[in-house]
Short mmCIF file of C-alpha atoms in Angstrom, two decimals:
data_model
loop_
_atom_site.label_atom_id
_atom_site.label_comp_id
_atom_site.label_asym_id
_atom_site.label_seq_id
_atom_site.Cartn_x
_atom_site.Cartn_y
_atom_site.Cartn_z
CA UNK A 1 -30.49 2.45 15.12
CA UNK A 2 -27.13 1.54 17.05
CA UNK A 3 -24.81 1.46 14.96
CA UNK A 4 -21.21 0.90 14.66
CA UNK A 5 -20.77 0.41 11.03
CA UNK A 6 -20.09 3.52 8.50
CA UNK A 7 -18.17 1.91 5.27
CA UNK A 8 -17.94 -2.60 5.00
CA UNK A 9 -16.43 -4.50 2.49
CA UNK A 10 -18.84 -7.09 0.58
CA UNK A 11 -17.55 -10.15 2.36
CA UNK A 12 -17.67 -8.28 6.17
CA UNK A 13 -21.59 -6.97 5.31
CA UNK A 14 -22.69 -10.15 4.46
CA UNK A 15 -21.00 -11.50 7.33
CA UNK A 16 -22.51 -9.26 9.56
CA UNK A 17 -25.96 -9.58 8.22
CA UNK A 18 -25.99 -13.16 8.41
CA UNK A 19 -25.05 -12.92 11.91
CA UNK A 20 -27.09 -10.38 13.41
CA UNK A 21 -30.00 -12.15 10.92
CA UNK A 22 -32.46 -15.38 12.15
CA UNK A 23 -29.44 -17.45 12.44
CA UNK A 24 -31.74 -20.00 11.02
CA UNK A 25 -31.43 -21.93 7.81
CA UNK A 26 -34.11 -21.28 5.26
CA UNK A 27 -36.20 -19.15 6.94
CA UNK A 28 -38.55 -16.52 5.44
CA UNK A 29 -39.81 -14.11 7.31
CA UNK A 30 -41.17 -10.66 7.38
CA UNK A 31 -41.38 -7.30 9.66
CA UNK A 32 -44.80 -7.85 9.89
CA UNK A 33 -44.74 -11.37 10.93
CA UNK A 34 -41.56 -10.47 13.65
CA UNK A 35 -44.08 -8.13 15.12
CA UNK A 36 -46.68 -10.30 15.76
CA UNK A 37 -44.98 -12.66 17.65
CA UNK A 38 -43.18 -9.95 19.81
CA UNK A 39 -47.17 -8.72 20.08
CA UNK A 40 -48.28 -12.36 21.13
CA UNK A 41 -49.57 -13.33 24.66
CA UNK A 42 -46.42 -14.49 26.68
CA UNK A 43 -44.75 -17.52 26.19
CA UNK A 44 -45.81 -19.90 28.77
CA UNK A 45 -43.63 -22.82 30.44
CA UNK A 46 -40.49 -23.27 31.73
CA UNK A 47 -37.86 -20.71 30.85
CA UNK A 48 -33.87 -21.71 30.52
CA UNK A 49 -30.98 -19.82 29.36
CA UNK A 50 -27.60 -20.59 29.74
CA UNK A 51 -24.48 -18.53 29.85
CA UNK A 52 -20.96 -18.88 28.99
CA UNK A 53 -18.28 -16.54 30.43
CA UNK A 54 -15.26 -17.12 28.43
CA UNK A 55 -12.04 -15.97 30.19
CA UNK A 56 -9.64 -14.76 27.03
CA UNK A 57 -6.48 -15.31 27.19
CA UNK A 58 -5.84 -18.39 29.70
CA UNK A 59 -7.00 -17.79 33.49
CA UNK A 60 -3.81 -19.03 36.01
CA UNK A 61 -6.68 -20.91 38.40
CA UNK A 62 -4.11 -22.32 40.49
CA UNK A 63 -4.30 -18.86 42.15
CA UNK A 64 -8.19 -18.44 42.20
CA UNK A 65 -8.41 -21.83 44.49
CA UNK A 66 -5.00 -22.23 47.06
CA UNK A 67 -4.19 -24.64 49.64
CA UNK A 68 -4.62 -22.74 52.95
CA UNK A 69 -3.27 -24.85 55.20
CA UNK A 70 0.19 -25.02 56.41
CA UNK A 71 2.13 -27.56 55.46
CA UNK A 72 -0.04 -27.18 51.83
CA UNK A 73 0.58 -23.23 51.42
CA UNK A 74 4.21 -23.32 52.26
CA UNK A 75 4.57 -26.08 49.51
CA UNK A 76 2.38 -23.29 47.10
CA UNK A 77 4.72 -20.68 48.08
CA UNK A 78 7.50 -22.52 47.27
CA UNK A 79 6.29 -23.53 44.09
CA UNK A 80 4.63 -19.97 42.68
CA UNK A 81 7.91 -17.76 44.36
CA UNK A 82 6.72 -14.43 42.99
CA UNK A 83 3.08 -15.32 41.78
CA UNK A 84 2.12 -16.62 45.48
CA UNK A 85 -0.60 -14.96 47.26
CA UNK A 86 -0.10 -14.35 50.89
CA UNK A 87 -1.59 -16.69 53.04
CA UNK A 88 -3.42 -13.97 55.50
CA UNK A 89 -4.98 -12.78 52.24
CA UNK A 90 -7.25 -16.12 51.35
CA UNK A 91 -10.66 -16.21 51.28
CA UNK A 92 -11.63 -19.10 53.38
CA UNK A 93 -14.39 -22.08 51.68
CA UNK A 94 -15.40 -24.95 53.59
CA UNK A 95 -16.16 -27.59 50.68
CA UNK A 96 -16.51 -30.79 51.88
CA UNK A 97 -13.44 -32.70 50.02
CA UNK A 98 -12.44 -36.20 50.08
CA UNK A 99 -8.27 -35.73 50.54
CA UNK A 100 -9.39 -33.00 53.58
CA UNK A 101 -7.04 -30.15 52.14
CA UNK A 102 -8.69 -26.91 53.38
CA UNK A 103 -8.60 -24.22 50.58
CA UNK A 104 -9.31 -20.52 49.77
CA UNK A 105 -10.38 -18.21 46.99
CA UNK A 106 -8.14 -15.42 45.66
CA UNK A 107 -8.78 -11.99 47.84
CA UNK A 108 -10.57 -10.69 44.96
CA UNK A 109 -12.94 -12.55 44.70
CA UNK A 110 -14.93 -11.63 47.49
CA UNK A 111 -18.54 -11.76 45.86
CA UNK A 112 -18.22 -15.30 44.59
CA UNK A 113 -17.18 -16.32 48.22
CA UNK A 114 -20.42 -14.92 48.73
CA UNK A 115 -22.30 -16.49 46.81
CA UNK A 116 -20.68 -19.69 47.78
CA UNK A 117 -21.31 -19.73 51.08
CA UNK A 118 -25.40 -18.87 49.88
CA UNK A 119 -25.13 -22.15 47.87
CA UNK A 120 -25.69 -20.51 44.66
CA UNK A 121 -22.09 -21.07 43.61
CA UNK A 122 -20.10 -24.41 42.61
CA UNK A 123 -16.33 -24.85 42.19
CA UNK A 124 -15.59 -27.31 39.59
CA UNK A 125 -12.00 -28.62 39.56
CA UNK A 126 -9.16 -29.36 37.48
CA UNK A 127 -11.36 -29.40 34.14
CA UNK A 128 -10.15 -29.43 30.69
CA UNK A 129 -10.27 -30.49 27.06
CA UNK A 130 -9.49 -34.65 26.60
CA UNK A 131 -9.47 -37.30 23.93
CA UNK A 132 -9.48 -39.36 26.44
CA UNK A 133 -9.05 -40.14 30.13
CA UNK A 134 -5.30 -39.58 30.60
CA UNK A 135 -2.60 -40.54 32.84
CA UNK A 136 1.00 -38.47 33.41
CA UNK A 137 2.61 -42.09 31.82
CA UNK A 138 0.27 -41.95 28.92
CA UNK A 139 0.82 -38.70 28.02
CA UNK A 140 4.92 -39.17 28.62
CA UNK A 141 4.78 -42.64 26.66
CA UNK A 142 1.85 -41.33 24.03
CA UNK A 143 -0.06 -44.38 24.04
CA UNK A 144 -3.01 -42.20 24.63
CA UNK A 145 -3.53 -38.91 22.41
CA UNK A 146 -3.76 -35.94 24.24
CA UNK A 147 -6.27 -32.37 22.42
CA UNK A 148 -3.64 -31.45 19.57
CA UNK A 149 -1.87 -27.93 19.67
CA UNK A 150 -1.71 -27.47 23.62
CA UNK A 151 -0.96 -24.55 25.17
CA UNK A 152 -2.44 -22.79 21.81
CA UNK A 153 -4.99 -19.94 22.54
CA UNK A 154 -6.68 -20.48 19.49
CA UNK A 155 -7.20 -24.07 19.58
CA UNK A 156 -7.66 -24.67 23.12
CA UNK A 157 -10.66 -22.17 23.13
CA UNK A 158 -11.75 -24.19 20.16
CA UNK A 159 -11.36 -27.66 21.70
CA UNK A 160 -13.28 -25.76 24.71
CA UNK A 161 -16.42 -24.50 22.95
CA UNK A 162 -16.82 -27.62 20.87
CA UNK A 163 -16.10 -30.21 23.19
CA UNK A 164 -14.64 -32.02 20.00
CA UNK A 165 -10.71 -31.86 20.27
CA UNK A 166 -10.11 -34.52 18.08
CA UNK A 167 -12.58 -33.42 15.13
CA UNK A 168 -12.43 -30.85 12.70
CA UNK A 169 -14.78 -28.47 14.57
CA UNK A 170 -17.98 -27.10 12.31
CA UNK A 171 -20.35 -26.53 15.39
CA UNK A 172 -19.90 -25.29 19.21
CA UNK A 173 -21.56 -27.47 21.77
CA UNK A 174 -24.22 -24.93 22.70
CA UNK A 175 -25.23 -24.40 19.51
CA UNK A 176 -25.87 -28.51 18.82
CA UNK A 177 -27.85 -28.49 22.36
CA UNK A 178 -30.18 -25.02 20.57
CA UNK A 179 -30.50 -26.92 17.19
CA UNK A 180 -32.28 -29.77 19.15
CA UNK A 181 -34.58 -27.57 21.32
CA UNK A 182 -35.19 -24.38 19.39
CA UNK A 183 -38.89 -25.59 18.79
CA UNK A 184 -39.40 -24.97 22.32
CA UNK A 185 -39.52 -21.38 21.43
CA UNK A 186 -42.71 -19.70 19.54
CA UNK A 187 -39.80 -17.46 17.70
CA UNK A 188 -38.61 -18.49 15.13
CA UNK A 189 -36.77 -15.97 13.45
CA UNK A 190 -34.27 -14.51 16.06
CA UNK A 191 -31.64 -17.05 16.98
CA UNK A 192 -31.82 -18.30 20.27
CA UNK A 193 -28.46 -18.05 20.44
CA UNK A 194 -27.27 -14.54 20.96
CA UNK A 195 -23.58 -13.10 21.43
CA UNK A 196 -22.41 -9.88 23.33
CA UNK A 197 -18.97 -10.75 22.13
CA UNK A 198 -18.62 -10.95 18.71
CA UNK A 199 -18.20 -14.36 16.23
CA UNK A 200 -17.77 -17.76 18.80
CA UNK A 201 -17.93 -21.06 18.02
CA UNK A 202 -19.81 -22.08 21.19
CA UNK A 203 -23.39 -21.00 19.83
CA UNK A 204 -22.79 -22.22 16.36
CA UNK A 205 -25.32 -24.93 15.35
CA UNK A 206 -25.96 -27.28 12.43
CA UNK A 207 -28.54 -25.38 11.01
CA UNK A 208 -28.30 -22.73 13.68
CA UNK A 209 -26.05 -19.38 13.96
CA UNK A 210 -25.69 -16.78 16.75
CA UNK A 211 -27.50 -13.53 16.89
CA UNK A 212 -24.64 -11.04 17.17
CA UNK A 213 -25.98 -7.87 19.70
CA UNK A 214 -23.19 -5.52 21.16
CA UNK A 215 -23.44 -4.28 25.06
CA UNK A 216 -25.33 -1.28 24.11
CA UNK A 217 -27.83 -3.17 21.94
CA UNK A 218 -28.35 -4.26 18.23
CA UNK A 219 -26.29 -3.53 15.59
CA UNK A 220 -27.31 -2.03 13.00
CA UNK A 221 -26.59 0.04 9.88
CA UNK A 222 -24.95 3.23 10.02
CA UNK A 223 -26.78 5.90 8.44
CA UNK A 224 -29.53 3.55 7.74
CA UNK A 225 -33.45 4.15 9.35
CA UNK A 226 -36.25 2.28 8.03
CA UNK A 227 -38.70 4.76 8.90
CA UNK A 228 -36.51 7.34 7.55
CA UNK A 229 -37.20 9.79 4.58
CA UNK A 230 -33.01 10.61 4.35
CA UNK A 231 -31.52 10.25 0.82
CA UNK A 232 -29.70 7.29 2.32
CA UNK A 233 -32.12 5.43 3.89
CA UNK A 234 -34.52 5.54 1.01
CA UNK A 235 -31.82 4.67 -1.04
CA UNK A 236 -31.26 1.88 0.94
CA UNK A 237 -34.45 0.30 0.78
CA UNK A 238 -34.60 0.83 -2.96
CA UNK A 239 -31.94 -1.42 -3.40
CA UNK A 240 -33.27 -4.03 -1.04
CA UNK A 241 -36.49 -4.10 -3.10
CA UNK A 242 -34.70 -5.03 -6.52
CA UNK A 243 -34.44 -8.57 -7.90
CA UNK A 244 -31.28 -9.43 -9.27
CA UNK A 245 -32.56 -12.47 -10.98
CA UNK A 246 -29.58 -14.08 -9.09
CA UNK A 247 -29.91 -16.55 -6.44
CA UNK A 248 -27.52 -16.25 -4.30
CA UNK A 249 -27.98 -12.15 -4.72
CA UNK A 250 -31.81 -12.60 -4.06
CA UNK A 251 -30.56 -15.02 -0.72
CA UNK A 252 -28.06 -12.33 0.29
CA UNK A 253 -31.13 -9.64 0.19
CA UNK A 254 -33.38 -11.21 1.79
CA UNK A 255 -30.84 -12.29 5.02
CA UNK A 256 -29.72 -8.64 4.96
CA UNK A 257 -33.86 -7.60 4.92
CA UNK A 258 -34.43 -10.30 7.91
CA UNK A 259 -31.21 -8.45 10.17
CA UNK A 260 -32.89 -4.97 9.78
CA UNK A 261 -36.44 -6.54 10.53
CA UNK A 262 -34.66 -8.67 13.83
CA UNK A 263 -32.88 -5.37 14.48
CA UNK A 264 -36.25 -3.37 14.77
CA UNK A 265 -38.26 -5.96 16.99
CA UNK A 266 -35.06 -6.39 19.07
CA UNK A 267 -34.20 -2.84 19.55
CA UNK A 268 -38.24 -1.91 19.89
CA UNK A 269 -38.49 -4.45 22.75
CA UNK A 270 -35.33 -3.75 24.44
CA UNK A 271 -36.50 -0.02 24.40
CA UNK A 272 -39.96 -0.94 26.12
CA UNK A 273 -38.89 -2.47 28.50
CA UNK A 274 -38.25 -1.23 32.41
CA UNK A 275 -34.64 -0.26 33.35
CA UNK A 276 -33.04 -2.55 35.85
CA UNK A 277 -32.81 -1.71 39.21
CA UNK A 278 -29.52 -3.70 39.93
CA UNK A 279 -26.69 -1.81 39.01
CA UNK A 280 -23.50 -3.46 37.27
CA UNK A 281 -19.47 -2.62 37.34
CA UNK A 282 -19.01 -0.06 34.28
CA UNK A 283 -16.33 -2.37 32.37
CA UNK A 284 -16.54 -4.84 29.25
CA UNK A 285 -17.80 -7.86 31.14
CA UNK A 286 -19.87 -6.28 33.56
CA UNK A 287 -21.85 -4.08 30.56
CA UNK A 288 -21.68 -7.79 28.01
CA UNK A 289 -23.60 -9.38 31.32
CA UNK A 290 -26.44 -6.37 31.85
CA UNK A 291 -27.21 -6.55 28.21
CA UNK A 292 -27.65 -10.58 28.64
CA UNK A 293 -29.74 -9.75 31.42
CA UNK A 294 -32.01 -6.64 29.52
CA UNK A 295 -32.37 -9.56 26.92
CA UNK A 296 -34.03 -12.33 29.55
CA UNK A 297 -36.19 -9.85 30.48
CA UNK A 298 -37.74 -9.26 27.06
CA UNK A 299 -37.83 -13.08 26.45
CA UNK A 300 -41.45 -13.39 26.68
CA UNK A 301 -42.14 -10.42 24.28
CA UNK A 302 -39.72 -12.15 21.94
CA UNK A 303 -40.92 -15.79 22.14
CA UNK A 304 -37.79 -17.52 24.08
CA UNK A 305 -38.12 -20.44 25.95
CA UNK A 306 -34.71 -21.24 26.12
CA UNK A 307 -31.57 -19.25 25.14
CA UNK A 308 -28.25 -19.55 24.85
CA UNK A 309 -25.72 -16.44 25.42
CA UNK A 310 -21.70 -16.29 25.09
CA UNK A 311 -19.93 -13.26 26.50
CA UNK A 312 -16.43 -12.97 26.91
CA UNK A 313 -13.68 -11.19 29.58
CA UNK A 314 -10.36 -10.64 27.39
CA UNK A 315 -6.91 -9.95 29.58
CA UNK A 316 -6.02 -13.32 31.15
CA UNK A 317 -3.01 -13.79 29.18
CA UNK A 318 -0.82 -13.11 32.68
CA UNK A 319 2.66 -13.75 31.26
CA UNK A 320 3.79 -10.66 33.06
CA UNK A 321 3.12 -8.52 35.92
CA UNK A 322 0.60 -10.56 37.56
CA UNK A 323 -0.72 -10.13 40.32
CA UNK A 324 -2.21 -6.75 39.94
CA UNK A 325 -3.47 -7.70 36.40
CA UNK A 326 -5.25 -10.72 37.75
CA UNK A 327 -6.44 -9.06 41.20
CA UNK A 328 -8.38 -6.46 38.90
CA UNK A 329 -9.56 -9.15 35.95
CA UNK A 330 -10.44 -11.41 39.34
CA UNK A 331 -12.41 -8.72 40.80
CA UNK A 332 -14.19 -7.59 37.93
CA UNK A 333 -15.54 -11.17 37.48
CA UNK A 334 -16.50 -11.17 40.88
CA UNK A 335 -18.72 -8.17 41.07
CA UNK A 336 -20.24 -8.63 36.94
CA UNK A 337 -21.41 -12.51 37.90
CA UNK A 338 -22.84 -11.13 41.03
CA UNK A 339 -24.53 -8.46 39.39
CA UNK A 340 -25.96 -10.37 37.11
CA UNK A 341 -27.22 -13.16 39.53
CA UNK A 342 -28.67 -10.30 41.64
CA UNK A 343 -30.66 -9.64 38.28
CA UNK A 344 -31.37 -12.40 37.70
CA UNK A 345 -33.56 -12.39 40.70
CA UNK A 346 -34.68 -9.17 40.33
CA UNK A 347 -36.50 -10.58 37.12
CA UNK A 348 -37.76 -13.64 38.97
CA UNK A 349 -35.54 -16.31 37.37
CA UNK A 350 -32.54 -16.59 38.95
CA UNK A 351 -33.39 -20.37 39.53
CA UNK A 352 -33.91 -20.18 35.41
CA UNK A 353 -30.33 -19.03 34.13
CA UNK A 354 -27.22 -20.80 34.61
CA UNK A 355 -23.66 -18.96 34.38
CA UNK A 356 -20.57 -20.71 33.61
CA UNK A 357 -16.74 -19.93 32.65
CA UNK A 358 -14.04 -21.03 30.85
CA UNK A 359 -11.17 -20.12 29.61
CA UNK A 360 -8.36 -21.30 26.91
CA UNK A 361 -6.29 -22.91 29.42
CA UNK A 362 -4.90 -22.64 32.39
CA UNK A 363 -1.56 -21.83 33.52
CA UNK A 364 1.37 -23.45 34.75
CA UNK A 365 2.24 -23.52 38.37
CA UNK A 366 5.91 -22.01 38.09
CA UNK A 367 6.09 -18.78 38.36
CA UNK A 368 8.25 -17.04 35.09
CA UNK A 369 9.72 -13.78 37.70
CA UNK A 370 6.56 -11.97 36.90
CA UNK A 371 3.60 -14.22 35.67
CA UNK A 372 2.54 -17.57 34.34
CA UNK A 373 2.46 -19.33 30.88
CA UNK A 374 0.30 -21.48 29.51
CA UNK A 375 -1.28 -24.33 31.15
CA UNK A 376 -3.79 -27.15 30.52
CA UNK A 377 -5.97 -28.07 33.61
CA UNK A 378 -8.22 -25.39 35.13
CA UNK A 379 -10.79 -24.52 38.00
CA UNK A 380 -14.32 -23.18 36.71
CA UNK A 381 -17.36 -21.68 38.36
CA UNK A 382 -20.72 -22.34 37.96
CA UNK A 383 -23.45 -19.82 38.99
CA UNK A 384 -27.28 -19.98 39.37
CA UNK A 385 -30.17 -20.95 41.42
CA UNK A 386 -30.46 -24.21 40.40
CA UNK A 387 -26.77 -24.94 40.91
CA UNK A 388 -26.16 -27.66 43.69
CA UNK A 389 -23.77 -24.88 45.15
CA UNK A 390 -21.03 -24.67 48.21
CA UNK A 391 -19.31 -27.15 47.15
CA UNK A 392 -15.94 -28.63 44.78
CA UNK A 393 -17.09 -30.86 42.51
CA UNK A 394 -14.28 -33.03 40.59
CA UNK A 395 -10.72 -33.51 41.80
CA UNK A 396 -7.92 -31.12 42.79
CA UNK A 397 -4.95 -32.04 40.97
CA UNK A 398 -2.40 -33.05 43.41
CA UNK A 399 -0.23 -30.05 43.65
CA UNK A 400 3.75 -31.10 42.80
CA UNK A 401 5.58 -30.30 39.99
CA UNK A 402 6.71 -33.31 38.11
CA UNK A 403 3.85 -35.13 40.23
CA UNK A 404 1.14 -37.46 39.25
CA UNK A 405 -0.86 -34.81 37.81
CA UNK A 406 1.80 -32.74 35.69
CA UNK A 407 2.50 -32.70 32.94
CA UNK A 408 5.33 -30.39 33.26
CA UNK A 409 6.11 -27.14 34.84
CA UNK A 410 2.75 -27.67 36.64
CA UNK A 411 0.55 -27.47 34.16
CA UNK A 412 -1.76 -29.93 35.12
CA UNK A 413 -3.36 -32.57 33.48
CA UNK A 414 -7.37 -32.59 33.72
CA UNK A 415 -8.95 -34.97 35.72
CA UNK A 416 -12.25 -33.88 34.27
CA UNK A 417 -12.89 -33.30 30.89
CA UNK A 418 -15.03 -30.28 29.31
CA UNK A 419 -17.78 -33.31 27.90
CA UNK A 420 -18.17 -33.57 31.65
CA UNK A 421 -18.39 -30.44 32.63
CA UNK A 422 -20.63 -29.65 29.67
CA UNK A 423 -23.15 -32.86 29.88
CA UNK A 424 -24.67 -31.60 33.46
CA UNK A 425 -25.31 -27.82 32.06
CA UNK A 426 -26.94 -29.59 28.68
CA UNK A 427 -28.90 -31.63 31.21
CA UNK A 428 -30.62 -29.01 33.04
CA UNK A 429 -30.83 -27.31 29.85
CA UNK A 430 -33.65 -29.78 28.10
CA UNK A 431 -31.42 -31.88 26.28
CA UNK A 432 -32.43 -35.91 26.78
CA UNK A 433 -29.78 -38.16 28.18
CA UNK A 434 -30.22 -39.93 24.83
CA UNK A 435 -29.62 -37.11 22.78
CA UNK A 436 -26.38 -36.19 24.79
CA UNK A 437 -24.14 -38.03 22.12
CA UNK A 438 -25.57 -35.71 19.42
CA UNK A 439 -24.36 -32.87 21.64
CA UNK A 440 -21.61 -34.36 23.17
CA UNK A 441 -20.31 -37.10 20.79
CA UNK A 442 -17.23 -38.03 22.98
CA UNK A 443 -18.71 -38.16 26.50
CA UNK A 444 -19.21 -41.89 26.11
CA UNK A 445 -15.39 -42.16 26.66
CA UNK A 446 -15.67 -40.76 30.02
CA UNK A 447 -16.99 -42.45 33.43
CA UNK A 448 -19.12 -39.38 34.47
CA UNK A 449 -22.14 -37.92 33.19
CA UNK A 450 -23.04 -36.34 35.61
CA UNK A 451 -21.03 -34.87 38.03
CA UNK A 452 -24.17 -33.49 40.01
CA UNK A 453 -23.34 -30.11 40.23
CA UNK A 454 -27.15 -28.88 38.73
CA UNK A 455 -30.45 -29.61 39.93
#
């Protein structure tokens, strides 16, 4: 098995077997049964996974799209001093905007330039986590409530993943949209919502938790083979054949027995299955998004009809020394989302699998001497073949400190929210506009929707 685990504590083994278990609530299964689905003719029907690229640590966006032109980029200089990028080194885009600024993508970023000039690629602008629609006076005067705890890593990328700022979150947005169309899938024993990135709130359900896989597969049980004759491994399975004559001992067993069953079919299938040709950058993102991708490919030996992946980039924290941090975080997000389109299409579904970021925050647009600190508003991307691509959805914030859209030191307030962002990618996804308030509960405060960015 793969393995990364030699010695756990009680609490962190149960934890990890309920997570790399079904992920679904009262749920009885066995090997046998796992195998004959994975041994079933393939699933038939429309296939949809979506994919959220979480950017750690708060990406400063206000250097992934700059003003280009002149009277625009000498007021950006100005304003970043040390964090400016030169003006020689933008990558030109020719969205069609309302205001007519011309803009440009940082130099790293070379791939996703390419991609959005192919259509496959959409900008989305100024986006972040709301109460409410909010103006720079409302948020001065607080007569409207802004997300508590800004500029807080750990709650923003909360208020992010469950599109519920104002709520005590239980449940991640993604993994309310998989609770209402998991039946879509003949599987039902491996979550349709998997994880290369450890514990998230994004794919956490109701009555649905993430399947926990690491970039070089399942994980499983050090020591532990259940085809093995070892001391250990028989052992093992001694144990996991006793009844305690205690409930919640005989519930813990039989989670732990449904992991190692999930781990076998999983590993068994992703072993089977043909190498991909497209070749991805050798780093933490770029080996999280092949593993998503080895995973599509297997979903009709596994039953998936829909899935639902988070991965996560860490590093974006830019407080200091800046520019060369973000130039190499930049361009390692450029190359792993191309990759993984270009895989996507190599397995015939690129027009099947939407990729989106986010990120805690983003930064403010004063420079500190060296880097950034943290912001609100942000710029996102959004990647696939059924993204209405090439262009900049939302609004740019307009770019003055102490301006209409600041709400101070530049960190701008979001003129779309994340329900907004999220409602078009739960859209495409199979989620009925009239289920969107079970999904997104607060999008009925907002005036858009849809903001048209997906097929």
């Amino acid at each position: 098995m793969s393995v990364t685990t030699s010695i756990l504590s009680r609490r962190q083994f149960l934890s990890r077997g309920v997570c790399s278990a079904l992920g679904a609530a009262a749920v009885t299964s066995t090997l046998g049964d796992l195998l004959r689905v994975a041994a079933a003719a393939p699933v038939t029907g429309d296939y949809k996974a979506l994919v959220c690229v979480f950017l750690s640590g708060g990406n400063d966006a206000s250097n992934v799209i700059v003003p280009r032109s002149g009277s625009d980029y000498a007021a950006y200089a100005a304003a970043r001093g040390s964090v400016a990028l030169p003006q020689a080194s933008l990558l030109p885009i020719t969205p069609i905007t309302e205001d007519g600024r011309s803009w440009g993508l940082h130099p790293s970023l070379s791939q996703l330039q390419g991609l959005f000039a192919q259509k496959k690629l959409a900008l989305l602008a100024n986006v972040g986590p709301l109460c409410y629609p909010i103006t720079r006076d409302q948020l001065l005067n607080e007569t409207v409530p802004a997300p508590p705890q800004l500029f807080s890593h750990e709650d923003q990328a909360i208020h992010w993943q469950t599109s519920l700022p104002d709520r005590e979150p239980h449940s991640g947005w993604g993994g309310r949209a998989a609770d209402l169309v998991r039946s879509l899938n003949t599987n039902a024993s491996i979550s349709m919502s998997l994880s290369i990135a450890g514990a998230n709130t994004f794919g956490t359900g109701n009555t649905l938790a993430p399947y926990q896989v690491s970039d070089q597969g399942t994980i499983g049980i050090d020591g532990y083979d259940a085809a093995g004759g070892d001391p250990v491994s028989l052992a093992f399975k001694k144990i996991l054949g006793l009844d305690r004559g205690n409930v919640l001992e005989n519930a813990y067993r039989e989670t732990l027995k449904r992991a190692i069953d999930n781990d076998q079919v999983m590993s068994a299938a992703l072993g089977a299955a043909p190498p991909l040709q497209t070749v991805f950058p050798d780093t933490a993102l770029g080996r999280q998004l092949m593993m998503i991708a080895r995973i599509v490919g297997i979903r009709n030996a596994l039953g998936f009809r829909r899935q639902i992946f988070f991965c996560a980039a860490d590093g974006y924290d830019t407080h200091g020394d800046q520019l060369p941090a973000h130039a190499e975080l930049l361009g390692d997000l450029s190359q792993s989302l191309k990759a993984f389109y270009d895989a996507t299409v190599e397995l015939g579904v690129a027009d099947s699998v939407t990729s989106y970021t986010a990120s805690d925050f983003g930064r403010t647009y004063l420079g500190n001497g060296g880097g950034t600190d943290h912001g609100w508003g942000s710029h996102q991307v959004i990647l696939g073949g059924a993204v209405k691509g090439g262009e900049l959805y939302g609004r740019m914030p307009v770019l003055t400190v102490e301006g209409p859209d600041d709400s101070g030191e530049g960190r701008w307030i979001p003129t779309t929210s994340v329900d907004e962002y999220s409602a078009p990618l739960a859209r495409w996804f199979g989620i009925a506009a009239s289920d969107l308030p079970l999904v997104l509960p607060n999008l009925g405060r907002f005036a858009r929707p849809d903001l048209g960015f997906m097929a």
